[in-house]
Coordinates of C-alpha atoms in Angstrom, one line a residue:
Chain Z
M1 CA -0.2 -0.2 -0.1
N2 CA 2.9 2.5 0.3
G3 CA 3.7 2.1 -2.6
R4 CA 2.8 5.4 -4.6
R5 CA 5.8 6.7 -4.0
A6 CA 7.5 3.5 -5.9
A7 CA 4.4 2.7 -8.0
N8 CA 5.5 4.5 -11.6
D9 CA 9.1 4.0 -12.0
H10 CA 10.8 3.2 -14.8
P11 CA 14.0 4.0 -15.3
R12 CA 14.7 1.3 -17.7
H13 CA 12.2 -1.1 -19.6
V14 CA 13.3 -4.7 -20.3
D15 CA 14.3 -4.9 -23.5
P16 CA 13.6 -6.8 -25.9
V17 CA 15.9 -10.0 -26.2
T18 CA 15.9 -10.2 -22.3
L19 CA 12.3 -10.5 -22.1
A20 CA 12.4 -13.5 -24.9
R21 CA 15.2 -14.5 -23.3
Y22 CA 13.3 -14.7 -20.0
A23 CA 10.1 -16.0 -22.4
T24 CA 11.4 -18.7 -23.3
G25 CA 14.6 -19.2 -20.2
A26 CA 11.6 -20.8 -18.1
E27 CA 12.7 -24.5 -18.4
P28 CA 16.5 -25.3 -19.2
T29 CA 16.9 -25.0 -23.4
T30 CA 19.5 -25.6 -25.9
T31 CA 20.9 -23.1 -27.5
G32 CA 18.6 -21.8 -30.5
T33 CA 16.5 -25.0 -30.8
T34 CA 14.0 -23.7 -29.2
G35 CA 10.6 -21.4 -31.5
A36 CA 9.3 -20.1 -28.6
G37 CA 9.0 -16.1 -29.9
P38 CA 12.2 -15.7 -30.6
T39 CA 10.2 -13.7 -33.7
T40 CA 11.6 -9.8 -32.0
T41 CA 15.3 -10.6 -31.7
G42 CA 17.5 -12.1 -33.8
T43 CA 19.4 -13.0 -31.7
T44 CA 22.1 -16.4 -31.8
T45 CA 21.4 -15.5 -27.8
T46 CA 17.3 -16.3 -27.9
G47 CA 16.5 -19.5 -26.1
V48 CA 19.8 -19.6 -23.7
R49 CA 18.4 -19.0 -20.0
L50 CA 19.6 -15.9 -17.7
G51 CA 21.2 -16.1 -14.7
D52 CA 20.0 -15.7 -11.4
P53 CA 20.4 -12.2 -11.0
A54 CA 19.9 -11.2 -14.5
L55 CA 16.2 -12.7 -14.2
W56 CA 15.4 -11.2 -10.9
G57 CA 16.2 -7.8 -12.0
V58 CA 13.3 -8.7 -14.6
E59 CA 11.3 -10.1 -12.5
A60 CA 11.4 -7.4 -10.1
H61 CA 10.6 -4.9 -12.9
L62 CA 7.7 -7.9 -14.1
E63 CA 5.5 -7.0 -11.2
R64 CA 5.5 -3.0 -11.5
C65 CA 5.2 -2.6 -15.2
P66 CA 1.7 -2.6 -16.7
S67 CA 3.6 -1.8 -20.3
C68 CA 5.6 -5.0 -20.3
R69 CA 3.9 -7.6 -18.9
A70 CA 1.8 -7.1 -21.7
R71 CA 4.8 -7.2 -24.3
L72 CA 5.9 -10.5 -21.9
A73 CA 2.3 -12.1 -22.6
D74 CA 2.6 -11.4 -26.5
L75 CA 5.8 -13.2 -26.1
A76 CA 4.6 -16.9 -24.5
D77 CA 4.3 -19.4 -26.5
P78 CA 0.6 -20.7 -28.4
A79 CA 0.2 -23.3 -26.0
T80 CA 0.2 -21.5 -23.0
S81 CA -1.6 -18.4 -24.5
A82 CA -4.8 -20.8 -25.9
L83 CA -4.2 -21.9 -22.2
V84 CA -4.7 -19.5 -20.1
A85 CA -7.6 -17.7 -22.9
G86 CA -9.4 -21.4 -22.0
V87 CA -8.9 -20.7 -18.2
R88 CA -10.3 -17.0 -18.2
E89 CA -13.1 -18.5 -20.5
R90 CA -13.8 -20.7 -17.7
L91 CA -13.3 -18.6 -14.4
E92 CA -14.7 -15.1 -16.0
P93 CA -18.7 -16.2 -15.3
G94 CA -18.4 -16.7 -11.8
L95 CA -16.1 -14.2 -11.3
A96 CA -17.5 -11.6 -9.2
T97 CA -16.8 -7.7 -11.1
P98 CA -15.1 -5.3 -8.7
P99 CA -16.3 -3.0 -7.3
A100 CA -15.8 0.3 -9.2
P101 CA -13.5 2.7 -7.3
P102 CA -15.0 5.9 -5.3
R103 CA -16.0 8.7 -8.2
R104 CA -18.4 10.9 -5.9
R105 CA -15.9 13.3 -4.3
W106 CA -18.5 15.3 -2.9
T107 CA -20.9 13.6 -1.3
P108 CA -19.4 12.1 1.5
E109 CA -18.4 15.1 2.3
L110 CA -21.9 16.3 1.5
R111 CA -23.1 13.0 4.3
T112 CA -20.8 13.7 7.3
S113 CA -22.6 16.4 8.7
A114 CA -25.5 17.0 6.5
W115 CA -27.7 16.8 9.5
P116 CA -26.3 19.7 11.5
I117 CA -25.2 22.4 8.7
V118 CA -28.9 22.0 7.4
A119 CA -30.3 22.6 10.9
W120 CA -28.2 25.9 11.3
T121 CA -28.1 27.0 7.9
A122 CA -32.1 27.1 8.2
V123 CA -31.6 29.1 11.5
S124 CA -29.6 31.5 9.5
V125 CA -32.2 31.3 6.8
G126 CA -35.2 32.5 8.9
M127 CA -32.8 34.8 10.7
L128 CA -32.0 36.5 6.8
L129 CA -35.7 36.0 6.2
T130 CA -36.9 38.1 10.1
A131 CA -34.2 41.1 9.0
M132 CA -35.4 41.3 5.6
A133 CA -39.0 41.4 6.9
F134 CA -37.7 43.9 9.5
E135 CA -35.9 46.2 7.5
L136 CA -39.3 46.4 4.7
A137 CA -41.8 47.1 7.3
Y138 CA -39.5 49.8 8.9
P139 CA -37.3 51.5 6.2
G140 CA -35.6 54.7 8.7
M141 CA -33.9 51.8 10.8
P142 CA -30.2 50.3 10.6
S143 CA -30.1 47.8 8.1
L144 CA -30.6 44.9 10.2
V145 CA -29.2 42.5 6.8
L146 CA -26.6 44.6 7.0
L147 CA -25.4 43.5 10.5
I148 CA -26.8 40.2 10.4
A149 CA -25.1 39.1 7.1
P150 CA -21.2 38.9 8.7
V151 CA -22.2 36.0 10.8
A152 CA -24.8 34.5 9.7
P153 CA -22.6 31.6 8.3
L154 CA -20.8 31.4 11.0
S155 CA -23.3 28.7 12.8
S156 CA -23.1 26.3 9.8
V157 CA -19.4 26.5 9.3
A158 CA -19.3 25.3 12.9
A159 CA -21.7 22.8 12.3
A160 CA -19.6 21.0 9.6
W161 CA -16.0 20.8 11.9
S162 CA -17.3 20.7 15.8
R163 CA -17.0 17.0 18.2
R164 CA -20.6 17.6 18.8
T165 CA -21.8 16.9 14.6
D166 CA -19.1 15.1 13.5
P167 CA -19.1 11.3 15.3
A168 CA -15.8 10.0 13.4
Y169 CA -13.8 14.0 13.9
E170 CA -11.5 11.8 16.1
M171 CA -10.1 9.1 13.2
V172 CA -10.7 12.0 10.9
A173 CA -8.1 13.8 13.1
A174 CA -5.8 11.6 12.3
T175 CA -5.2 11.4 9.4
P176 CA -3.4 12.8 6.1
G177 CA -6.5 14.6 4.5
A178 CA -7.8 16.3 7.5
G179 CA -6.3 20.3 8.5
L180 CA -7.4 23.1 6.5
W181 CA -8.6 21.3 2.9
L182 CA -11.2 19.5 4.8
L183 CA -12.4 21.6 6.7
L184 CA -12.8 24.6 3.6
R185 CA -14.5 21.9 1.7
R186 CA -17.0 21.0 4.5
A187 CA -17.3 25.2 4.7
V188 CA -17.6 26.2 1.0
I189 CA -20.5 23.3 1.5
A190 CA -21.6 25.2 4.2
M191 CA -22.0 28.6 2.2
V192 CA -22.9 27.2 -1.0
A193 CA -27.0 26.6 0.6
L194 CA -26.4 30.4 2.9
I195 CA -24.7 32.9 0.0
P196 CA -27.5 31.7 -2.0
V197 CA -30.1 32.9 0.2
L198 CA -27.5 36.3 1.2
A199 CA -28.1 37.4 -2.2
V200 CA -31.7 37.2 -2.6
V201 CA -32.6 39.2 0.3
G202 CA -29.7 42.1 -0.5
W203 CA -30.9 42.1 -3.2
Q204 CA -34.7 42.4 -2.0
V205 CA -33.4 45.3 0.7
G206 CA -30.8 47.0 -1.7
L207 CA -28.0 47.0 -0.9
S208 CA -24.5 45.7 -3.7
P209 CA -23.0 42.9 -2.8
A210 CA -19.8 43.6 -2.5
R211 CA -21.3 45.5 0.9
W212 CA -22.5 41.6 2.4
L213 CA -20.4 39.0 1.2
L214 CA -16.9 41.3 2.0
P215 CA -18.0 41.3 5.8
C216 CA -18.9 37.6 5.1
L217 CA -15.8 36.3 3.8
T218 CA -13.6 38.7 7.0
F219 CA -15.5 36.8 9.4
T220 CA -15.9 33.0 8.0
T221 CA -11.4 33.4 7.3
A222 CA -11.7 35.1 10.9
T223 CA -13.2 32.4 12.0
L224 CA -10.6 30.2 10.5
A225 CA -7.9 31.7 11.5
L226 CA -9.2 31.4 15.1
G227 CA -11.0 28.2 15.5
G228 CA -7.4 25.8 15.0
R229 CA -6.5 26.7 18.4
I230 CA -9.6 27.2 20.1
G231 CA -12.9 25.1 18.5
V232 CA -13.7 26.7 15.6
D233 CA -17.2 26.6 17.5
R234 CA -15.8 27.8 19.9
A235 CA -13.9 30.7 17.7
A236 CA -17.8 31.2 15.3
A237 CA -19.4 31.6 18.8
W238 CA -16.9 34.9 20.4
L239 CA -17.1 36.3 17.4
T240 CA -20.6 36.1 17.0
C241 CA -21.1 37.4 19.9
G242 CA -18.5 39.9 20.1
W243 CA -19.7 41.3 17.0
A244 CA -23.8 41.0 18.1
A245 CA -22.6 43.3 21.7
A246 CA -20.0 45.8 19.9
V247 CA -21.7 46.5 16.4
V248 CA -24.9 45.1 16.5
A249 CA -26.7 47.1 20.2
P250 CA -25.2 49.7 19.7
A251 CA -27.0 50.6 16.5
L252 CA -30.1 48.9 16.9
I253 CA -30.2 50.9 21.2
S254 CA -29.1 54.4 18.4
Q255 CA -31.1 53.7 15.6
H256 CA -28.3 54.8 13.9
S257 CA -26.4 53.0 11.5
S258 CA -23.4 51.8 12.1
V259 CA -20.1 53.6 10.7
L260 CA -18.1 50.2 9.4
F261 CA -21.3 50.4 6.8
R262 CA -20.8 53.5 5.2
P263 CA -20.0 53.6 2.1
G264 CA -16.4 54.5 2.3
S265 CA -16.0 51.6 4.3
L266 CA -16.1 50.0 1.5
P267 CA -11.7 49.4 1.2
C268 CA -11.5 49.0 4.6
W269 CA -13.4 46.0 4.7
A270 CA -11.5 44.2 1.8
V271 CA -8.5 45.1 3.7
A272 CA -9.9 43.0 6.7
A273 CA -10.8 40.2 3.7
L274 CA -7.3 40.4 2.4
V275 CA -5.2 40.0 6.5
S276 CA -8.2 37.3 8.1
G277 CA -7.5 35.3 4.8
V278 CA -3.7 35.3 4.7
L279 CA -2.9 35.0 9.7
M280 CA -5.8 31.9 7.9
L281 CA -3.6 30.5 5.6
L282 CA -0.6 30.8 8.3
R283 CA -2.3 28.6 10.9
A284 CA -3.6 26.3 8.6
D285 CA -1.2 23.2 10.8
D286 CA -3.4 24.2 13.3
H287 CA -5.8 22.3 12.7
L288 CA -4.0 18.8 11.9
R289 CA -4.9 18.9 15.8
L290 CA -7.7 17.8 18.2
A291 CA -8.1 21.1 19.6
S292 CA -9.6 22.2 16.2
H293 CA -12.4 20.8 17.0
G294 CA -13.9 22.2 20.3
Chain E
M1 CA -6.6 -11.7 -3.2
V2 CA -2.6 -11.8 -4.4
R3 CA -1.0 -8.5 -4.6
V4 CA 2.6 -7.3 -5.9
V5 CA 4.8 -6.5 -3.2
N6 CA 6.3 -4.0 -4.4
A7 CA 10.1 -1.4 -3.1
G8 CA 8.2 0.8 -0.9
E9 CA 7.1 -2.1 1.3
I10 CA 10.3 -3.7 1.1
A11 CA 12.4 -0.5 1.9
P12 CA 14.9 -0.9 4.9
S13 CA 13.2 1.5 7.9
R14 CA 15.1 4.5 8.4
S15 CA 15.0 4.7 11.8
A16 CA 15.5 2.4 14.7
W17 CA 13.1 2.4 16.4
A18 CA 8.8 2.4 14.9
V19 CA 8.9 5.0 18.9
A20 CA 10.5 7.1 20.0
A21 CA 9.2 9.5 23.1
E22 CA 12.1 11.0 25.5
R23 CA 10.2 12.8 28.6
I24 CA 7.0 13.5 26.9
R25 CA 4.4 15.3 28.1
V26 CA 1.4 15.5 27.0
R27 CA -2.1 17.7 28.8
A28 CA -5.6 16.9 28.6
G29 CA -7.5 19.8 28.8
R30 CA -5.4 21.8 31.8
H31 CA -4.5 18.7 33.2
L32 CA -0.9 16.8 32.6
A33 CA -2.0 13.4 31.9
V34 CA 1.6 12.3 30.2
D35 CA 4.2 14.0 32.5
G36 CA 7.5 12.8 31.7
L37 CA 7.1 9.5 29.9
D38 CA 9.9 7.5 28.0
L39 CA 9.2 4.5 25.5
T40 CA 11.0 2.6 22.9
L41 CA 8.5 0.7 20.8
D42 CA 9.0 -1.6 17.4
N43 CA 7.3 -4.0 15.7
G44 CA 5.3 -6.5 17.8
V45 CA 1.6 -5.8 19.3
H46 CA 2.6 -4.2 22.4
G47 CA 0.3 -3.7 25.4
L48 CA -0.8 -0.2 26.9
L49 CA -1.9 -1.1 30.8
G50 CA -2.7 0.4 33.2
P51 CA -5.8 1.5 35.6
N52 CA -8.2 3.6 34.6
G53 CA -7.1 7.2 34.7
A54 CA -3.6 6.5 34.3
G55 CA -2.6 9.0 30.9
K56 CA -3.9 6.2 28.4
T57 CA -5.3 7.5 25.9
T58 CA -3.5 10.8 26.5
L59 CA -0.8 9.0 25.2
M60 CA -2.6 7.3 22.8
R61 CA -4.2 10.5 21.2
A62 CA -0.2 12.0 21.7
L63 CA 1.2 8.9 18.8
A64 CA -1.1 9.7 17.4
T65 CA -0.4 12.9 16.2
V66 CA -4.7 14.7 17.3
I67 CA -2.9 16.1 20.1
R68 CA 0.3 18.2 20.3
P69 CA 3.1 17.1 23.5
V70 CA 3.6 20.2 25.8
G71 CA 7.4 19.3 26.3
G72 CA 9.6 16.3 25.1
R73 CA 11.0 15.2 21.9
L74 CA 9.0 12.6 19.8
E75 CA 10.1 10.6 16.9
L76 CA 7.2 8.5 15.1
L77 CA 8.2 5.9 12.6
G78 CA 11.7 7.8 12.0
Q79 CA 9.6 11.7 11.8
P80 CA 9.8 13.9 14.6
A81 CA 6.2 14.7 15.2
S82 CA 5.8 16.8 18.0
H83 CA 7.9 20.4 16.7
G84 CA 8.3 20.3 12.9
G85 CA 8.6 17.3 10.9
D86 CA 6.1 15.9 8.3
L87 CA 2.8 14.7 10.2
R88 CA 1.0 14.0 7.0
R89 CA 3.6 11.6 5.8
V90 CA 3.8 9.8 9.7
R91 CA -0.3 9.6 8.9
R92 CA 0.2 7.9 6.4
D93 CA 1.6 5.5 7.5
L94 CA -1.2 4.6 10.4
G95 CA -4.2 3.7 11.7
Y96 CA -5.5 5.1 14.7
L97 CA -9.2 3.6 16.6
P98 CA -9.8 6.6 19.6
Q99 CA -11.2 4.8 22.4
Q100 CA -14.8 6.5 22.7
F101 CA -16.2 6.9 18.6
G102 CA -19.1 7.1 16.5
C103 CA -19.8 6.5 12.8
Y104 CA -22.1 8.7 10.2
P105 CA -25.3 6.9 10.8
R106 CA -26.3 6.7 7.0
F107 CA -23.0 5.4 5.4
T108 CA -22.9 1.9 4.2
L109 CA -19.6 0.6 6.0
R110 CA -18.0 0.3 2.3
E111 CA -18.9 3.5 1.8
F112 CA -17.6 4.7 4.9
V113 CA -13.9 2.8 4.9
E114 CA -13.5 4.2 1.4
Y115 CA -14.3 7.9 2.8
M116 CA -11.7 7.0 5.6
A117 CA -9.4 5.3 3.3
W118 CA -9.4 7.9 1.1
L119 CA -8.6 10.5 3.1
K120 CA -5.7 8.1 3.9
Q121 CA -4.5 9.8 1.1
M122 CA -4.9 6.3 -0.7
P123 CA -3.9 5.7 -4.2
K124 CA -7.3 5.8 -6.0
A125 CA -7.4 2.7 -7.4
E126 CA -6.1 1.3 -4.6
I127 CA -8.5 1.7 -2.6
P128 CA -11.6 -0.8 -3.5
G129 CA -9.4 -4.0 -3.4
A130 CA -8.3 -2.4 0.6
V131 CA -11.8 -1.6 1.5
Q132 CA -12.7 -5.5 1.2
R133 CA -9.6 -7.2 2.4
A134 CA -9.9 -4.7 5.5
V135 CA -13.5 -5.5 5.7
D136 CA -12.8 -9.3 4.8
R137 CA -10.4 -9.3 8.3
V138 CA -12.8 -8.4 10.4
D139 CA -15.4 -10.8 9.7
L140 CA -18.2 -8.2 8.3
T141 CA -17.5 -9.3 4.7
E142 CA -21.7 -9.9 4.3
H143 CA -22.6 -6.8 5.9
A144 CA -20.1 -4.2 4.0
D145 CA -23.4 -2.9 2.2
R146 CA -25.9 -2.3 5.1
K147 CA -26.2 1.1 7.0
L148 CA -24.2 2.5 10.1
K149 CA -27.0 2.9 11.7
T150 CA -28.3 -0.9 11.5
F151 CA -24.4 -2.0 13.2
S152 CA -24.0 -3.6 17.1
G153 CA -21.6 -1.8 19.1
G154 CA -19.4 -5.0 18.7
M155 CA -19.8 -4.5 15.0
L156 CA -19.1 -0.8 14.9
R157 CA -15.7 -1.9 17.0
R158 CA -15.0 -4.8 14.2
A159 CA -15.8 -1.4 11.6
G160 CA -13.6 1.3 13.5
I161 CA -10.9 -1.4 13.3
A162 CA -11.5 -2.2 9.3
Q163 CA -11.1 2.4 9.1
A164 CA -8.0 1.8 11.1
I165 CA -5.8 -0.8 9.1
V166 CA -7.4 -0.5 5.9
N167 CA -3.8 1.2 5.2
D168 CA -1.4 -1.5 6.2
P169 CA -0.6 0.6 8.4
R170 CA 3.1 0.6 10.2
L171 CA 2.0 2.0 13.1
L172 CA -1.2 1.0 14.3
L173 CA -3.4 2.4 17.4
L174 CA -5.7 0.7 19.2
D175 CA -7.7 2.6 21.8
E176 CA -9.6 0.2 24.0
P177 CA -10.7 -1.9 21.2
T178 CA -12.2 -5.3 22.3
V179 CA -14.6 -3.2 24.2
G180 CA -18.3 -4.6 23.5
L181 CA -16.4 -7.8 21.6
D182 CA -18.1 -11.2 23.3
V183 CA -15.1 -14.4 23.7
E184 CA -15.1 -15.6 20.1
Q185 CA -15.1 -12.9 18.5
R186 CA -12.0 -11.1 21.2
V187 CA -10.4 -14.4 19.9
T188 CA -11.0 -13.6 16.7
F189 CA -9.4 -10.6 17.6
R190 CA -6.3 -11.4 19.5
A191 CA -5.3 -13.7 16.0
L192 CA -5.7 -10.2 13.6
L193 CA -3.3 -9.0 16.5
R194 CA -1.0 -11.2 16.5
E195 CA -0.5 -11.2 12.2
L196 CA -0.2 -7.4 12.5
G197 CA 1.7 -7.1 14.4
T198 CA 4.1 -10.0 12.0
D199 CA 5.7 -6.8 10.6
S200 CA 3.7 -3.4 11.7
C201 CA 3.8 -1.6 15.0
V202 CA 0.5 -2.8 17.5
V203 CA -0.1 -0.5 20.5
V204 CA -3.3 -1.7 22.1
S205 CA -4.6 0.3 24.6
T206 CA -6.7 -1.4 27.6
H207 CA -7.4 -2.3 31.1
L208 CA -7.6 -6.0 31.0
V209 CA -4.8 -7.7 31.5
E210 CA -5.7 -11.6 30.0
D211 CA -5.6 -9.3 26.8
V212 CA -2.3 -8.5 27.1
V213 CA -1.3 -12.0 28.4
A214 CA -3.2 -13.3 25.2
A215 CA -2.3 -11.5 22.7
C216 CA 1.1 -9.6 23.1
T217 CA 4.7 -9.1 22.7
N218 CA 5.5 -7.2 25.0
V219 CA 3.9 -4.9 28.1
V220 CA 4.0 -1.6 28.4
L221 CA 2.6 -0.8 32.5
I222 CA 1.6 3.3 32.9
D223 CA 0.1 5.1 35.9
H224 CA 0.3 8.4 36.6
G225 CA 1.6 9.7 33.5
H226 CA 5.2 7.7 34.1
L227 CA 6.0 4.6 33.2
V228 CA 6.3 2.1 35.5
W229 CA 7.7 -0.8 34.2
Q230 CA 7.7 -2.5 30.2
G231 CA 8.8 -6.8 29.4
T232 CA 7.2 -9.4 28.4
P233 CA 3.8 -11.0 29.5
E234 CA 6.0 -14.0 31.1
Q235 CA 7.8 -11.4 32.5
L236 CA 5.2 -9.5 34.0
A237 CA 3.5 -13.1 35.9
D238 CA 7.2 -14.1 37.2
E239 CA 6.8 -10.6 39.1
E240 CA 3.6 -12.1 41.1
T241 CA 4.0 -11.5 44.9
P242 CA 2.4 -13.7 47.6
D243 CA 0.4 -10.7 48.3
G244 CA -0.3 -9.6 45.5
I245 CA -3.9 -9.3 44.5
G246 CA -5.5 -10.8 40.6
D247 CA -7.0 -14.4 39.9
S248 CA -3.9 -14.9 37.6
P249 CA -0.4 -14.9 37.4
A250 CA -0.2 -12.0 35.6
E251 CA -2.3 -10.3 36.8
R252 CA -1.0 -10.5 40.6
G253 CA 2.1 -9.0 38.8
Y254 CA 0.2 -6.4 38.0
S255 CA -0.8 -5.0 41.2
A256 CA 2.7 -5.8 42.9
L257 CA 4.8 -4.1 39.9
L258 CA 1.8 -0.7 40.6
R259 CA 2.4 -1.0 44.5
E260 CA 5.0 -0.9 44.5
R261 CA 5.1 2.0 42.3
R262 CA 3.0 3.7 44.1
G263 CA 4.7 2.6 47.5
Q264 CA 7.9 4.5 46.2
A265 CA 6.4 7.4 45.2
V266 CA 4.2 7.7 49.2
T267 CA 8.5 7.9 50.3
R268 CA 9.4 9.9 47.9

């Protein structure tokens, strides 16, 4: 199983002369009298047995090289070919077809923590729709959609990578495939469900996509950057609470739109998204350990 | 099923030990569960024995590379695993069954083991065959296409063992693998352990002395995060004292060693 590094190393293929001698040399033969497949060589050495070291070398190569095995099959004498074909014909109906290699690459990911993601996404969707209804009913208030959009995907992302929702988290954590990239795959699945809803809600209340998408990305990448050490679910909870206390509550109490959402603040959000994205990549190795799972 | 043995598999290992730990300290939450433990293990079946709370699970987690030791030096399969080192390379040759684990209930056994094989970055073409062999080895062949939510506790445990051995690991860590297995399954499992131990390093954590005596070539006894004793099961039985508690020589040897260790700790 450890052969992926060695599997395709074929520095040199077996040359035709040696291969012909290998094909005929299984039985002791006298020089030049055998008629088994020497047509390709045309040399006087055909039919002489290979010495043991050469034989082992050829055998070791044949084990790993399908193309040389195919060439060897062509050199077999007609009686052997007929025997192999006959055996194959008799055996084939009784052999079960081997299972196909797994092709689905996203579906297993989708199914590992499907229900928690669906549940949390449903909660976020409900909140966004409520915010939209509120905003359409009271146009004078600060935009509630803008206020909750940044943290809307966090609960779904946390649900995709938490020991509370992934029953096999500890086994997964010990595999080479675990880490930031697996987490990102799951996060993308969580986001894909929510982004269209955000787009529709944003369009309904007349917001340009950049105004909610950039804060959204900033908070998601910040969660992943922080989550490696303290757990992705805890990071999501802290960021959501912090955002609610520092921005959402004051905006609702003062009834003034936060300075963070003035049109001029977009470049700041872009820089923030970039910085947290870089931090996330720098802290990628944190997600190799159990602490990342909360 | 015959498979080709390739050069990678028979290449000599470049490390003397599969596991080499030097004064490692590992935290479980805030508690320092493994405190300055020295341990070297090579191929064979090693029984990690100790009372509840001795730090067995924390040590297993550190060996499985899912917790980073806070101190000391840990080398697995010739690669540093505490600081620096290529964790992914170690993990490709690692099999791990945690003490408590769940499976994805809507996956069939085959899908689950396939998913784990994919996460272990096995070559795509090898996965179906390897999955079938792993499922066969744990005696779940006829249940391979059943959903995991229909499995009993013992069957789930065996499904966990199947995912651990699917990549033919050179270092196999099984944390309490015999919990929930009946007598017959235990006996089959011990035979499997002996087979696996011939060409890889198998570490089995357990608190049952009988498991260790029956299947292990080496016993590692730990208590309070320290290495107490290391030897063969026969040597463990030789440690027996007349006042030791237990039903078999090995159990009496085990309790005698623990008591001796605790006595030393008190007088110190």
